[in-house]
PDB file of C-alpha atoms in Angstrom:
ATOM      1  CA  MET A 160       0.000   0.000   0.000  1.00 45.00           C
ATOM      2  CA  ASN A 161       1.088   3.534  -0.764  1.00 48.00           C
ATOM      3  CA  GLN A 162       2.750   4.990   2.345  1.00 47.00           C
ATOM      4  CA  THR A 163       1.135   8.394   1.747  1.00 45.00           C
ATOM      5  CA  LEU A 164      -2.331   6.853   1.828  1.00 47.00           C
ATOM      6  CA  LYS A 165      -1.556   5.179   5.151  1.00 51.00           C
ATOM      7  CA  LYS A 166      -1.019   8.547   6.779  1.00 74.00           C
ATOM      8  CA  GLN A 167      -4.233  10.042   5.466  1.00 91.00           C
ATOM      9  CA  PRO A 168      -7.342   9.862   7.656  1.00 97.00           C
ATOM     10  CA  VAL A 169     -10.061   7.891   5.881  1.00 98.00           C
ATOM     11  CA  ALA A 170     -13.686   9.018   5.518  1.00 98.00           C
ATOM     12  CA  PHE A 171     -16.589   6.972   4.191  1.00 98.00           C
ATOM     13  CA  VAL A 172     -19.586   8.950   2.899  1.00 98.00           C
ATOM     14  CA  THR A 173     -22.928   7.498   1.789  1.00 98.00           C
ATOM     15  CA  GLY A 174     -25.282   9.149  -0.676  1.00 96.00           C
ATOM     16  CA  ALA A 175     -22.454  11.088  -2.336  1.00 97.00           C
ATOM     17  CA  SER A 176     -23.977  11.589  -5.791  1.00 95.00           C
ATOM     18  CA  SER A 177     -25.592  14.930  -4.861  1.00 92.00           C
ATOM     19  CA  GLY A 178     -26.492  17.354  -2.078  1.00 91.00           C
ATOM     20  CA  PHE A 179     -24.807  17.153   1.308  1.00 94.00           C
ATOM     21  CA  GLY A 180     -23.012  13.910   0.409  1.00 96.00           C
ATOM     22  CA  LEU A 181     -21.331  15.342  -2.675  1.00 97.00           C
ATOM     23  CA  LEU A 182     -20.290  18.573  -0.963  1.00 97.00           C
ATOM     24  CA  THR A 183     -19.097  16.747   2.154  1.00 98.00           C
ATOM     25  CA  SER A 184     -16.927  14.395   0.086  1.00 98.00           C
ATOM     26  CA  VAL A 185     -15.184  17.310  -1.622  1.00 98.00           C
ATOM     27  CA  ALA A 186     -14.815  19.309   1.608  1.00 98.00           C
ATOM     28  CA  LEU A 187     -13.274  16.378   3.511  1.00 98.00           C
ATOM     29  CA  ALA A 188     -10.877  15.706   0.635  1.00 98.00           C
ATOM     30  CA  ARG A 189      -9.786  19.338   0.846  1.00 98.00           C
ATOM     31  CA  GLU A 190      -9.092  18.778   4.540  1.00 97.00           C
ATOM     32  CA  GLY A 191      -6.701  15.947   3.712  1.00 97.00           C
ATOM     33  CA  TYR A 192      -9.018  12.957   4.055  1.00 98.00           C
ATOM     34  CA  ARG A 193      -8.943   9.976   1.759  1.00 98.00           C
ATOM     35  CA  VAL A 194     -12.655   9.884   0.894  1.00 98.00           C
ATOM     36  CA  LEU A 195     -14.579   6.802  -0.134  1.00 98.00           C
ATOM     37  CA  ALA A 196     -17.654   8.408  -1.700  1.00 98.00           C
ATOM     38  CA  SER A 197     -20.400   5.828  -2.114  1.00 98.00           C
ATOM     39  CA  MET A 198     -23.596   6.023  -4.129  1.00 98.00           C
ATOM     40  CA  ARG A 199     -26.308   3.623  -5.218  1.00 96.00           C
ATOM     41  CA  ASP A 200     -26.069   4.417  -8.933  1.00 96.00           C
ATOM     42  CA  LEU A 201     -22.600   4.956 -10.382  1.00 97.00           C
ATOM     43  CA  ASP A 202     -24.169   6.481 -13.486  1.00 97.00           C
ATOM     44  CA  LYS A 203     -24.739   9.560 -11.305  1.00 96.00           C
ATOM     45  CA  ARG A 204     -21.077  10.037 -10.413  1.00 97.00           C
ATOM     46  CA  GLY A 205     -20.503  12.743 -13.028  1.00 97.00           C
ATOM     47  CA  ARG A 206     -21.371  15.678 -10.765  1.00 97.00           C
ATOM     48  CA  LEU A 207     -19.063  14.499  -8.004  1.00 98.00           C
ATOM     49  CA  LYS A 208     -16.213  13.886 -10.451  1.00 98.00           C
ATOM     50  CA  ALA A 209     -16.660  17.372 -11.882  1.00 98.00           C
ATOM     51  CA  ALA A 210     -16.755  18.963  -8.405  1.00 97.00           C
ATOM     52  CA  ALA A 211     -13.662  17.018  -7.306  1.00 98.00           C
ATOM     53  CA  LYS A 212     -11.785  18.073 -10.430  1.00 98.00           C
ATOM     54  CA  GLU A 213     -12.731  21.719  -9.915  1.00 97.00           C
ATOM     55  CA  ALA A 214     -11.546  21.531  -6.292  1.00 97.00           C
ATOM     56  CA  GLY A 215      -8.309  19.790  -7.270  1.00 97.00           C
ATOM     57  CA  VAL A 216      -8.990  16.737  -5.097  1.00 98.00           C
ATOM     58  CA  THR A 217      -9.648  14.027  -7.676  1.00 97.00           C
ATOM     59  CA  ASP A 218      -6.752  11.955  -6.360  1.00 97.00           C
ATOM     60  CA  ARG A 219      -8.224  11.933  -2.824  1.00 97.00           C
ATOM     61  CA  ILE A 220     -11.733  10.734  -3.722  1.00 98.00           C
ATOM     62  CA  GLU A 221     -12.590   7.189  -4.707  1.00 98.00           C
ATOM     63  CA  ILE A 222     -16.145   6.684  -5.929  1.00 98.00           C
ATOM     64  CA  ILE A 223     -17.651   3.303  -5.074  1.00 98.00           C
ATOM     65  CA  GLN A 224     -21.028   1.644  -5.517  1.00 98.00           C
ATOM     66  CA  LEU A 225     -23.177   0.963  -2.467  1.00 98.00           C
ATOM     67  CA  ASP A 226     -26.921   0.650  -2.066  1.00 97.00           C
ATOM     68  CA  VAL A 227     -27.447   1.025   1.696  1.00 97.00           C
ATOM     69  CA  ASN A 228     -30.601  -1.098   1.355  1.00 96.00           C
ATOM     70  CA  ASP A 229     -28.388  -4.083   0.529  1.00 96.00           C
ATOM     71  CA  PHE A 230     -27.263  -4.862   4.062  1.00 95.00           C
ATOM     72  CA  SER A 231     -24.871  -7.703   3.201  1.00 95.00           C
ATOM     73  CA  ALA A 232     -23.233  -5.550   0.524  1.00 96.00           C
ATOM     74  CA  ALA A 233     -22.764  -2.764   3.072  1.00 96.00           C
ATOM     75  CA  GLU A 234     -20.784  -5.092   5.333  1.00 96.00           C
ATOM     76  CA  THR A 235     -18.683  -6.378   2.428  1.00 97.00           C
ATOM     77  CA  VAL A 236     -17.909  -2.902   1.085  1.00 98.00           C
ATOM     78  CA  ILE A 237     -16.923  -1.570   4.511  1.00 98.00           C
ATOM     79  CA  GLN A 238     -14.679  -4.563   5.204  1.00 97.00           C
ATOM     80  CA  ASN A 239     -12.985  -4.170   1.828  1.00 97.00           C
ATOM     81  CA  VAL A 240     -12.265  -0.508   2.588  1.00 97.00           C
ATOM     82  CA  ILE A 241     -10.822  -1.353   6.000  1.00 97.00           C
ATOM     83  CA  GLU A 242      -8.646  -4.086   4.501  1.00 97.00           C
ATOM     84  CA  GLU A 243      -7.323  -1.727   1.831  1.00 96.00           C
ATOM     85  CA  TYR A 244      -6.798   1.410   3.914  1.00 96.00           C
ATOM     86  CA  GLY A 245      -6.412  -0.059   7.390  1.00 96.00           C
ATOM     87  CA  GLN A 246      -9.215   1.910   9.013  1.00 97.00           C
ATOM     88  CA  ILE A 247     -12.179   4.224   8.667  1.00 98.00           C
ATOM     89  CA  ASP A 248     -11.749   7.308  10.839  1.00 98.00           C
ATOM     90  CA  LEU A 249     -15.003   9.023   9.901  1.00 98.00           C
ATOM     91  CA  LEU A 250     -18.334   7.655   8.707  1.00 98.00           C
ATOM     92  CA  VAL A 251     -20.850  10.150   7.325  1.00 98.00           C
ATOM     93  CA  ASN A 252     -24.291   8.548   6.970  1.00 98.00           C
ATOM     94  CA  ASN A 253     -25.986  10.826   4.466  1.00 97.00           C
ATOM     95  CA  ALA A 254     -27.926   8.517   2.124  1.00 96.00           C
ATOM     96  CA  GLY A 255     -31.644   9.140   2.277  1.00 94.00           C
ATOM     97  CA  TYR A 256     -34.725  10.597   0.647  1.00 91.00           C
ATOM     98  CA  ALA A 257     -38.008  12.240   1.702  1.00 89.00           C
ATOM     99  CA  ALA A 258     -41.346  10.535   1.094  1.00 88.00           C
ATOM    100  CA  GLY A 259     -44.307  12.898   1.137  1.00 83.00           C
ATOM    101  CA  GLY A 260     -48.067  12.650   1.422  1.00 87.00           C
ATOM    102  CA  PHE A 261     -50.827  12.470   4.007  1.00 90.00           C
ATOM    103  CA  THR A 262     -50.760   9.353   6.184  1.00 91.00           C
ATOM    104  CA  GLU A 263     -54.247   8.181   5.251  1.00 91.00           C
ATOM    105  CA  GLU A 264     -53.258   8.050   1.594  1.00 90.00           C
ATOM    106  CA  LEU A 265     -49.774   6.571   1.868  1.00 91.00           C
ATOM    107  CA  ALA A 266     -49.331   2.833   1.392  1.00 92.00           C
ATOM    108  CA  VAL A 267     -47.596   0.982   4.213  1.00 96.00           C
ATOM    109  CA  GLU A 268     -44.980  -0.092   1.654  1.00 96.00           C
ATOM    110  CA  GLU A 269     -43.998   3.549   1.188  1.00 93.00           C
ATOM    111  CA  TRP A 270     -43.349   3.810   4.913  1.00 96.00           C
ATOM    112  CA  ARG A 271     -41.319   0.608   4.758  1.00 97.00           C
ATOM    113  CA  ARG A 272     -39.189   1.890   1.861  1.00 95.00           C
ATOM    114  CA  GLN A 273     -38.574   5.145   3.708  1.00 95.00           C
ATOM    115  CA  PHE A 274     -37.306   3.320   6.792  1.00 97.00           C
ATOM    116  CA  GLU A 275     -35.270   0.804   4.770  1.00 97.00           C
ATOM    117  CA  THR A 276     -33.146   3.640   3.358  1.00 96.00           C
ATOM    118  CA  ASN A 277     -33.199   6.380   5.985  1.00 97.00           C
ATOM    119  CA  PHE A 278     -32.967   4.176   9.075  1.00 98.00           C
ATOM    120  CA  PHE A 279     -32.142   0.505   8.510  1.00 98.00           C
ATOM    121  CA  GLY A 280     -29.596   1.289   5.798  1.00 97.00           C
ATOM    122  CA  LEU A 281     -27.902   3.738   8.142  1.00 98.00           C
ATOM    123  CA  VAL A 282     -27.857   1.139  10.933  1.00 98.00           C
ATOM    124  CA  ALA A 283     -26.388  -1.507   8.618  1.00 98.00           C
ATOM    125  CA  VAL A 284     -23.513   0.685   7.445  1.00 98.00           C
ATOM    126  CA  THR A 285     -22.820   1.850  11.006  1.00 98.00           C
ATOM    127  CA  LYS A 286     -22.764  -1.711  12.374  1.00 98.00           C
ATOM    128  CA  ALA A 287     -20.205  -2.660   9.741  1.00 98.00           C
ATOM    129  CA  VAL A 288     -17.867   0.153  10.822  1.00 98.00           C
ATOM    130  CA  LEU A 289     -18.175  -0.187  14.604  1.00 98.00           C
ATOM    131  CA  PRO A 290     -15.954  -3.247  15.295  1.00 98.00           C
ATOM    132  CA  SER A 291     -12.913  -1.577  13.740  1.00 97.00           C
ATOM    133  CA  MET A 292     -13.518   1.743  15.471  1.00 98.00           C
ATOM    134  CA  ARG A 293     -14.116   0.048  18.817  1.00 98.00           C
ATOM    135  CA  ALA A 294     -10.943  -2.042  18.508  1.00 98.00           C
ATOM    136  CA  ARG A 295      -8.901   1.059  17.651  1.00 97.00           C
ATOM    137  CA  ARG A 296     -10.744   3.084  20.349  1.00 97.00           C
ATOM    138  CA  SER A 297     -11.094   5.890  17.862  1.00 97.00           C
ATOM    139  CA  GLY A 298     -13.544   7.128  15.246  1.00 98.00           C
ATOM    140  CA  LYS A 299     -16.558   9.305  14.509  1.00 98.00           C
ATOM    141  CA  VAL A 300     -19.986   8.392  13.164  1.00 98.00           C
ATOM    142  CA  VAL A 301     -21.804  11.437  11.796  1.00 98.00           C
ATOM    143  CA  ASN A 302     -25.487  10.872  11.062  1.00 98.00           C
ATOM    144  CA  ILE A 303     -27.213  13.444   8.875  1.00 97.00           C
ATOM    145  CA  SER A 304     -30.552  13.972  10.552  1.00 96.00           C
ATOM    146  CA  SER A 305     -32.829  16.986  10.100  1.00 94.00           C
ATOM    147  CA  ILE A 306     -34.948  19.517  11.940  1.00 92.00           C
ATOM    148  CA  SER A 307     -37.607  16.947  10.974  1.00 91.00           C
ATOM    149  CA  GLY A 308     -35.960  14.615  13.483  1.00 94.00           C
ATOM    150  CA  ARG A 309     -36.953  17.001  16.266  1.00 95.00           C
ATOM    151  CA  ILE A 310     -40.170  18.610  14.980  1.00 93.00           C
ATOM    152  CA  GLY A 311     -43.017  16.951  13.082  1.00 92.00           C
ATOM    153  CA  PHE A 312     -44.596  18.466   9.964  1.00 86.00           C
ATOM    154  CA  PRO A 313     -47.848  17.586   8.165  1.00 86.00           C
ATOM    155  CA  SER A 314     -47.608  15.570   4.931  1.00 86.00           C
ATOM    156  CA  MET A 315     -44.077  14.372   5.803  1.00 88.00           C
ATOM    157  CA  GLY A 316     -44.913  11.547   8.222  1.00 92.00           C
ATOM    158  CA  PRO A 317     -42.595   8.835   6.826  1.00 94.00           C
ATOM    159  CA  TYR A 318     -39.597  11.159   6.557  1.00 93.00           C
ATOM    160  CA  VAL A 319     -40.182  12.701   9.989  1.00 95.00           C
ATOM    161  CA  ALA A 320     -40.639   9.289  11.617  1.00 97.00           C
ATOM    162  CA  SER A 321     -37.450   7.945  10.016  1.00 97.00           C
ATOM    163  CA  LYS A 322     -35.451  10.937  11.242  1.00 97.00           C
ATOM    164  CA  PHE A 323     -36.906  10.651  14.758  1.00 98.00           C
ATOM    165  CA  ALA A 324     -35.698   7.029  14.661  1.00 98.00           C
ATOM    166  CA  VAL A 325     -32.216   8.148  13.597  1.00 98.00           C
ATOM    167  CA  GLU A 326     -32.163  10.575  16.534  1.00 98.00           C
ATOM    168  CA  GLY A 327     -33.052   7.901  19.075  1.00 98.00           C
ATOM    169  CA  PHE A 328     -30.632   5.376  17.603  1.00 98.00           C
ATOM    170  CA  SER A 329     -27.797   7.913  17.603  1.00 98.00           C
ATOM    171  CA  GLU A 330     -28.419   8.931  21.201  1.00 98.00           C
ATOM    172  CA  SER A 331     -28.314   5.318  22.369  1.00 98.00           C
ATOM    173  CA  LEU A 332     -25.314   4.435  20.211  1.00 98.00           C
ATOM    174  CA  ARG A 333     -23.334   7.413  21.479  1.00 98.00           C
ATOM    175  CA  LEU A 334     -23.726   6.169  25.057  1.00 98.00           C
ATOM    176  CA  GLU A 335     -22.648   2.673  23.973  1.00 98.00           C
ATOM    177  CA  MET A 336     -19.545   3.824  22.124  1.00 98.00           C
ATOM    178  CA  LEU A 337     -18.173   6.696  24.227  1.00 98.00           C
ATOM    179  CA  PRO A 338     -16.303   4.283  26.559  1.00 98.00           C
ATOM    180  CA  TYR A 339     -14.435   3.084  23.452  1.00 98.00           C
ATOM    181  CA  GLY A 340     -13.435   6.540  22.255  1.00 98.00           C
ATOM    182  CA  VAL A 341     -15.973   6.553  19.388  1.00 98.00           C
ATOM    183  CA  HIS A 342     -18.132   9.672  19.026  1.00 98.00           C
ATOM    184  CA  VAL A 343     -21.603   9.551  17.470  1.00 98.00           C
ATOM    185  CA  VAL A 344     -22.874  12.902  16.195  1.00 98.00           C
ATOM    186  CA  LEU A 345     -26.138  14.219  14.750  1.00 98.00           C
ATOM    187  CA  ILE A 346     -26.211  17.045  12.213  1.00 98.00           C
ATOM    188  CA  GLU A 347     -29.713  18.586  12.161  1.00 96.00           C
ATOM    189  CA  PRO A 348     -30.131  20.904   9.155  1.00 93.00           C
ATOM    190  CA  GLY A 349     -33.117  23.094   8.453  1.00 86.00           C
ATOM    191  CA  SER A 350     -34.137  23.918   4.882  1.00 78.00           C
ATOM    192  CA  TYR A 351     -31.308  24.186   2.374  1.00 72.00           C
ATOM    193  CA  LYS A 352     -31.019  24.213  -1.378  1.00 62.00           C
ATOM    194  CA  THR A 353     -30.701  20.488  -2.048  1.00 61.00           C
ATOM    195  CA  GLU A 354     -32.817  18.094  -4.088  1.00 64.00           C
ATOM    196  CA  ILE A 355     -34.229  16.014  -1.238  1.00 60.00           C
ATOM    197  CA  TRP A 356     -37.579  17.808  -0.919  1.00 59.00           C
ATOM    198  CA  SER A 357     -38.261  18.235  -4.612  1.00 58.00           C
ATOM    199  CA  LYS A 358     -37.366  14.583  -5.281  1.00 60.00           C
ATOM    200  CA  GLY A 359     -39.537  13.395  -2.419  1.00 57.00           C
ATOM    201  CA  LEU A 360     -42.611  15.336  -3.469  1.00 59.00           C
ATOM    202  CA  ASP A 361     -42.181  14.930  -7.227  1.00 58.00           C
ATOM    203  CA  ALA A 362     -43.715  11.492  -6.831  1.00 57.00           C
ATOM    204  CA  VAL A 363     -46.753  12.881  -5.003  1.00 61.00           C
ATOM    205  CA  SER A 364     -49.752  13.070  -7.309  1.00 59.00           C
ATOM    206  CA  VAL A 365     -52.605  15.185  -5.982  1.00 65.00           C
ATOM    207  CA  ASN A 366     -55.799  13.174  -6.361  1.00 73.00           C
ATOM    208  CA  PRO A 367     -58.647  15.601  -7.112  1.00 78.00           C
ATOM    209  CA  ASP A 368     -60.963  13.395  -5.048  1.00 82.00           C
ATOM    210  CA  SER A 369     -58.691  13.449  -1.993  1.00 84.00           C
ATOM    211  CA  PRO A 370     -60.040  15.083   1.172  1.00 88.00           C
ATOM    212  CA  TYR A 371     -56.577  16.632   1.522  1.00 84.00           C
ATOM    213  CA  VAL A 372     -56.323  18.050  -2.000  1.00 83.00           C
ATOM    214  CA  LYS A 373     -56.298  21.713  -0.920  1.00 82.00           C
ATOM    215  CA  GLU A 374     -53.771  21.143   1.843  1.00 81.00           C
ATOM    216  CA  MET A 375     -51.476  19.085  -0.414  1.00 80.00           C
ATOM    217  CA  GLU A 376     -51.549  21.682  -3.187  1.00 79.00           C
ATOM    218  CA  LYS A 377     -50.587  24.376  -0.662  1.00 77.00           C
ATOM    219  CA  ILE A 378     -47.790  22.268   0.801  1.00 77.00           C
ATOM    220  CA  LEU A 379     -46.377  21.479  -2.640  1.00 76.00           C
ATOM    221  CA  LYS A 380     -46.428  25.207  -3.394  1.00 76.00           C
ATOM    222  CA  TYR A 381     -44.636  25.886  -0.106  1.00 72.00           C
ATOM    223  CA  VAL A 382     -41.975  23.234  -0.766  1.00 71.00           C
ATOM    224  CA  ASN A 383     -41.328  24.640  -4.217  1.00 71.00           C
ATOM    225  CA  HIS A 384     -40.952  28.086  -2.667  1.00 71.00           C
ATOM    226  CA  VAL A 385     -38.470  26.732  -0.107  1.00 69.00           C
ATOM    227  CA  ALA A 386     -36.515  24.992  -2.854  1.00 65.00           C
ATOM    228  CA  ASP A 387     -36.248  28.289  -4.740  1.00 68.00           C
ATOM    229  CA  THR A 388     -35.341  30.494  -1.780  1.00 69.00           C
ATOM    230  CA  ALA A 389     -33.415  28.225   0.616  1.00 67.00           C
ATOM    231  CA  PRO A 390     -29.794  29.172   1.320  1.00 72.00           C
ATOM    232  CA  SER A 391     -26.750  27.312   0.065  1.00 81.00           C
ATOM    233  CA  PRO A 392     -25.922  24.211   2.139  1.00 88.00           C
ATOM    234  CA  TYR A 393     -22.306  25.208   2.716  1.00 92.00           C
ATOM    235  CA  GLU A 394     -22.800  26.053   6.410  1.00 92.00           C
ATOM    236  CA  VAL A 395     -23.976  22.478   6.938  1.00 95.00           C
ATOM    237  CA  ILE A 396     -20.815  21.223   5.232  1.00 96.00           C
ATOM    238  CA  GLN A 397     -18.698  23.541   7.394  1.00 96.00           C
ATOM    239  CA  GLN A 398     -20.359  22.052  10.484  1.00 96.00           C
ATOM    240  CA  ILE A 399     -19.561  18.517   9.333  1.00 98.00           C
ATOM    241  CA  VAL A 400     -15.919  19.490   8.754  1.00 98.00           C
ATOM    242  CA  HIS A 401     -15.811  21.100  12.213  1.00 97.00           C
ATOM    243  CA  VAL A 402     -17.086  17.863  13.770  1.00 98.00           C
ATOM    244  CA  ALA A 403     -14.524  15.843  11.806  1.00 97.00           C
ATOM    245  CA  LYS A 404     -11.712  17.997  13.208  1.00 96.00           C
ATOM    246  CA  SER A 405     -13.052  18.229  16.771  1.00 97.00           C
ATOM    247  CA  PRO A 406     -11.526  15.807  19.304  1.00 96.00           C
ATOM    248  CA  TYR A 407     -14.680  15.825  21.454  1.00 96.00           C
ATOM    249  CA  PRO A 408     -17.740  16.709  19.352  1.00 98.00           C
ATOM    250  CA  LYS A 409     -21.177  17.133  20.904  1.00 97.00           C
ATOM    251  CA  LEU A 410     -24.100  14.834  20.181  1.00 98.00           C
ATOM    252  CA  ARG A 411     -26.306  17.346  18.341  1.00 97.00           C
ATOM    253  CA  TYR A 412     -25.589  20.223  15.968  1.00 97.00           C
ATOM    254  CA  PRO A 413     -28.729  22.054  14.780  1.00 95.00           C
ATOM    255  CA  VAL A 414     -27.889  24.136  11.685  1.00 93.00           C
ATOM    256  CA  GLY A 415     -29.912  26.809   9.905  1.00 87.00           C
ATOM    257  CA  LYS A 416     -32.065  29.868  10.382  1.00 85.00           C
ATOM    258  CA  GLY A 417     -34.622  29.423  13.162  1.00 85.00           C
ATOM    259  CA  VAL A 418     -33.694  25.794  13.815  1.00 89.00           C
ATOM    260  CA  LYS A 419     -32.305  26.228  17.340  1.00 92.00           C
ATOM    261  CA  LEU A 420     -35.134  28.573  18.337  1.00 92.00           C
ATOM    262  CA  GLY A 421     -37.757  26.167  17.033  1.00 91.00           C
ATOM    263  CA  ILE A 422     -36.310  23.279  19.033  1.00 93.00           C
ATOM    264  CA  VAL A 423     -36.110  25.380  22.207  1.00 94.00           C
ATOM    265  CA  LEU A 424     -39.691  26.629  21.849  1.00 93.00           C
ATOM    266  CA  LYS A 425     -41.034  23.142  21.260  1.00 93.00           C
ATOM    267  CA  ASN A 426     -39.264  21.922  24.400  1.00 93.00           C
ATOM    268  CA  ILE A 427     -40.380  24.720  26.733  1.00 96.00           C
ATOM    269  CA  LEU A 428     -43.855  25.706  25.537  1.00 94.00           C
ATOM    270  CA  PRO A 429     -46.983  23.816  26.592  1.00 95.00           C
ATOM    271  CA  TRP A 430     -47.947  21.564  23.680  1.00 94.00           C
ATOM    272  CA  LYS A 431     -51.233  23.389  23.024  1.00 94.00           C
ATOM    273  CA  TRP A 432     -49.373  26.682  22.630  1.00 94.00           C
ATOM    274  CA  TRP A 433     -46.781  25.139  20.338  1.00 91.00           C
ATOM    275  CA  GLU A 434     -49.467  23.411  18.273  1.00 91.00           C
ATOM    276  CA  ARG A 435     -51.441  26.630  17.827  1.00 90.00           C
ATOM    277  CA  MET A 436     -48.343  28.572  16.890  1.00 88.00           C
ATOM    278  CA  VAL A 437     -47.161  26.048  14.317  1.00 82.00           C
ATOM    279  CA  MET A 438     -50.568  25.568  12.720  1.00 82.00           C
ATOM    280  CA  LYS A 439     -51.180  29.299  12.532  1.00 80.00           C
ATOM    281  CA  ARG A 440     -47.772  30.030  11.049  1.00 71.00           C
ATOM    282  CA  LEU A 441     -47.830  27.117   8.626  1.00 69.00           C
ATOM    283  CA  TRP A 442     -51.293  27.555   7.186  1.00 68.00           C
ATOM    284  CA  GLU A 443     -51.132  31.354   7.121  1.00 66.00           C
ATOM    285  CA  SER A 444     -47.847  31.174   5.214  1.00 57.00           C
ATOM    286  CA  LEU A 445     -49.436  28.724   2.789  1.00 56.00           C
ATOM    287  CA  GLU A 446     -52.336  31.113   2.177  1.00 59.00           C
ATOM    288  CA  SER A 447     -50.004  33.930   1.155  1.00 54.00           C
TER     289      SER A 447
END
């Protein structure tokens, strides 16, 4: 093995074909990491290759195929990486998507698919990395959660539930792994200019006979507005890099305008007050 590669810290990133995963892969490579950037469909690697070339880090990023829903493949891929590079110092669990729609009208299979990717896939990849990190008594697992992992929103039940599950899993895992020098971290972004919301709701067809047709049309309009006006995701990437460099990172890092305030208010206000405030703000904003 190349002696230079041995000295480089190694990062493994899931869902690296776009969004946070793509930007994180490039940012970590700039910081000196050897990045294994994984994605389900290698036909979508063009954007990452172009971004890596522009940043001058092509030689530090290796693009590999991994569908996190294939649990046995996840274990094999992780073991192959550890055998080749000796270790994984940083795991960034980013792969995921957002399923949208009102609960009454969503098939149970859609809920299952959402959890297979956003939760069980994340658990499978993490489990594959843990033995090596525990044995070395060193490593970081960074799980990309969301404000939706702390606060529920209408028409996003499957996504919200999957992110709440990621939050609970990460909290428990952190307490399991801290005695072994392994830090588990949650990044909780608000709304940013990525494709996750548009992709998730593109598949939502508004049935004219649905009792929720007016609400769904308003929510789709709101999501499209957010997609057009949301800020660049670079502050989320900066937070991930900060965690990677920190010797003792915290469990949770909320990121984005109004995110910390929203979490605080939900925790301190009586539920009826919070409920009234959210419903009033949400539906009034959708009317405008």
